[in-house]
Coordinates of C-alpha atoms in Angstrom, one line a residue:
H1 CA 39.6 -42.8 13.9
T2 CA 41.8 -39.8 14.5
P3 CA 43.2 -39.4 18.0
A4 CA 42.3 -36.2 19.8
I5 CA 44.8 -33.3 20.2
V6 CA 45.4 -33.0 24.0
T7 CA 46.3 -29.7 25.7
A8 CA 46.8 -29.0 29.4
R9 CA 44.8 -26.3 31.2
D10 CA 47.7 -25.0 33.2
E11 CA 51.3 -25.7 34.2
V12 CA 50.3 -28.3 36.8
A13 CA 48.5 -30.4 34.2
Q14 CA 51.3 -29.8 31.7
K15 CA 53.7 -31.7 34.0
G16 CA 51.5 -34.8 33.7
I17 CA 50.4 -34.5 30.1
E18 CA 52.3 -37.6 29.0
R19 CA 50.0 -39.6 31.4
Y20 CA 46.7 -37.8 30.8
N21 CA 45.2 -41.1 29.8
R22 CA 46.7 -43.3 32.5
F23 CA 45.5 -43.8 36.1
E24 CA 47.8 -44.9 38.7
D25 CA 47.6 -45.7 42.4
P26 CA 46.6 -42.7 44.6
I27 CA 49.3 -40.1 44.9
P28 CA 49.8 -38.1 48.1
N29 CA 49.3 -34.3 47.7
F30 CA 48.2 -34.7 44.1
S31 CA 46.9 -31.5 42.5
E32 CA 44.0 -31.8 40.0
Q33 CA 44.9 -31.8 36.3
V34 CA 42.5 -30.7 33.6
Y35 CA 43.0 -31.6 29.9
Y36 CA 41.2 -30.5 26.8
L37 CA 40.8 -33.0 24.0
D38 CA 40.2 -31.6 20.5
F39 CA 38.6 -34.1 18.3
Q40 CA 39.0 -31.9 15.2
K41 CA 35.3 -31.7 14.2
C42 CA 35.5 -35.3 13.3
G43 CA 31.7 -35.9 13.6
N44 CA 31.1 -38.9 16.0
A45 CA 33.7 -39.0 18.7
Y46 CA 34.2 -41.0 21.9
C47 CA 36.3 -41.2 25.0
S48 CA 36.7 -44.3 27.1
L49 CA 38.0 -45.2 30.5
Y50 CA 38.7 -48.9 30.9
N51 CA 40.2 -51.1 33.6
P52 CA 41.7 -54.3 32.0
Q53 CA 42.0 -56.0 35.4
L54 CA 38.3 -55.6 36.1
Q55 CA 37.4 -55.9 32.4
L56 CA 35.0 -52.9 33.0
G57 CA 34.8 -49.4 31.9
V58 CA 32.7 -46.5 30.6
Q59 CA 32.6 -44.8 27.2
V60 CA 31.1 -41.4 26.4
R61 CA 30.1 -40.9 22.8
F62 CA 29.1 -37.5 21.3
H63 CA 29.0 -35.5 18.1
T64 CA 31.5 -32.7 17.7
D65 CA 29.0 -30.5 15.9
Q66 CA 27.0 -30.3 19.1
F67 CA 29.9 -30.5 21.6
H68 CA 32.9 -28.5 20.4
Y69 CA 35.1 -29.3 23.4
F70 CA 35.8 -32.2 25.7
G71 CA 37.3 -31.9 29.1
E72 CA 39.0 -34.5 31.3
W73 CA 39.3 -33.7 35.0
K74 CA 41.8 -36.0 36.6
M75 CA 42.2 -36.2 40.4
V76 CA 44.2 -39.2 41.6
G77 CA 44.8 -38.0 45.2
E78 CA 44.9 -40.2 48.3
S79 CA 41.5 -39.2 49.6
D80 CA 40.1 -37.8 46.4
Y81 CA 40.3 -40.2 43.5
V82 CA 38.0 -39.3 40.6
V83 CA 37.8 -38.5 36.9
G84 CA 35.4 -36.4 34.9
L85 CA 34.8 -37.0 31.2
E86 CA 32.9 -34.0 29.9
P87 CA 31.6 -33.3 26.4
C88 CA 30.8 -29.6 26.5
T89 CA 30.0 -26.5 24.3
W90 CA 32.9 -24.6 25.8
K91 CA 36.0 -25.5 27.8
P92 CA 35.2 -26.2 31.5
E93 CA 36.6 -22.8 32.5
G94 CA 33.4 -21.0 33.3
R95 CA 30.9 -18.8 31.6
A96 CA 32.6 -15.6 32.6
K97 CA 35.8 -16.5 30.7
A98 CA 33.8 -17.6 27.7
R99 CA 31.8 -14.4 27.7
R100 CA 35.0 -12.3 28.0
L101 CA 36.5 -14.2 25.0
G102 CA 33.3 -13.8 23.0
E103 CA 32.8 -17.6 22.8
L104 CA 29.7 -18.0 25.1
E105 CA 27.0 -19.7 23.2
F106 CA 23.3 -18.8 23.7
I107 CA 20.1 -20.5 22.8
L108 CA 17.7 -17.7 21.8
P109 CA 14.1 -17.5 23.0
G110 CA 12.1 -20.0 20.9
E111 CA 15.2 -21.6 19.4
K112 CA 15.6 -25.3 19.8
R113 CA 18.8 -27.3 19.9
E114 CA 19.4 -30.9 20.5
F115 CA 22.4 -32.4 22.2
D116 CA 22.9 -36.1 21.9
F117 CA 25.4 -38.2 23.7
D118 CA 25.6 -41.8 25.0
I119 CA 27.2 -43.1 28.1
C120 CA 27.9 -46.9 27.8
V121 CA 29.3 -49.6 30.0
V122 CA 32.3 -51.3 28.4
E123 CA 32.8 -54.9 29.4
S124 CA 35.7 -56.0 27.1
A125 CA 38.7 -54.4 25.3
S126 CA 37.0 -55.1 22.0
Q127 CA 34.3 -52.6 22.8
M128 CA 36.9 -49.8 23.0
E129 CA 36.7 -49.1 19.3
G130 CA 33.7 -46.8 19.7
K131 CA 31.1 -49.1 18.2

């Protein structure tokens, strides 16, 4: 598979981009970081989060024809420790910005679209290959 191209949402995230895919102990006064992963219209794509000590994780699988963007929200603060893994039709920056840039997608009346994705539990490192 081809790795995603990762970009930071802002200067705060850019400072931590080398560790976008690593999660450390909680950090005092941490500011959220948001990253966009571009899977280059590769078809089937996946993103995994895995803890080798627990041998447990989660994997989100999706198709890049349906979900053009993928967002990672990383918050590893002392009292707020969370990550969001989000396949989406636009960057998680809000509908107003998408509309302003002419990139807001609409489903017309009577039109049907399907969005398929899987969320899977990962119980071993060998499952990390996206199978």
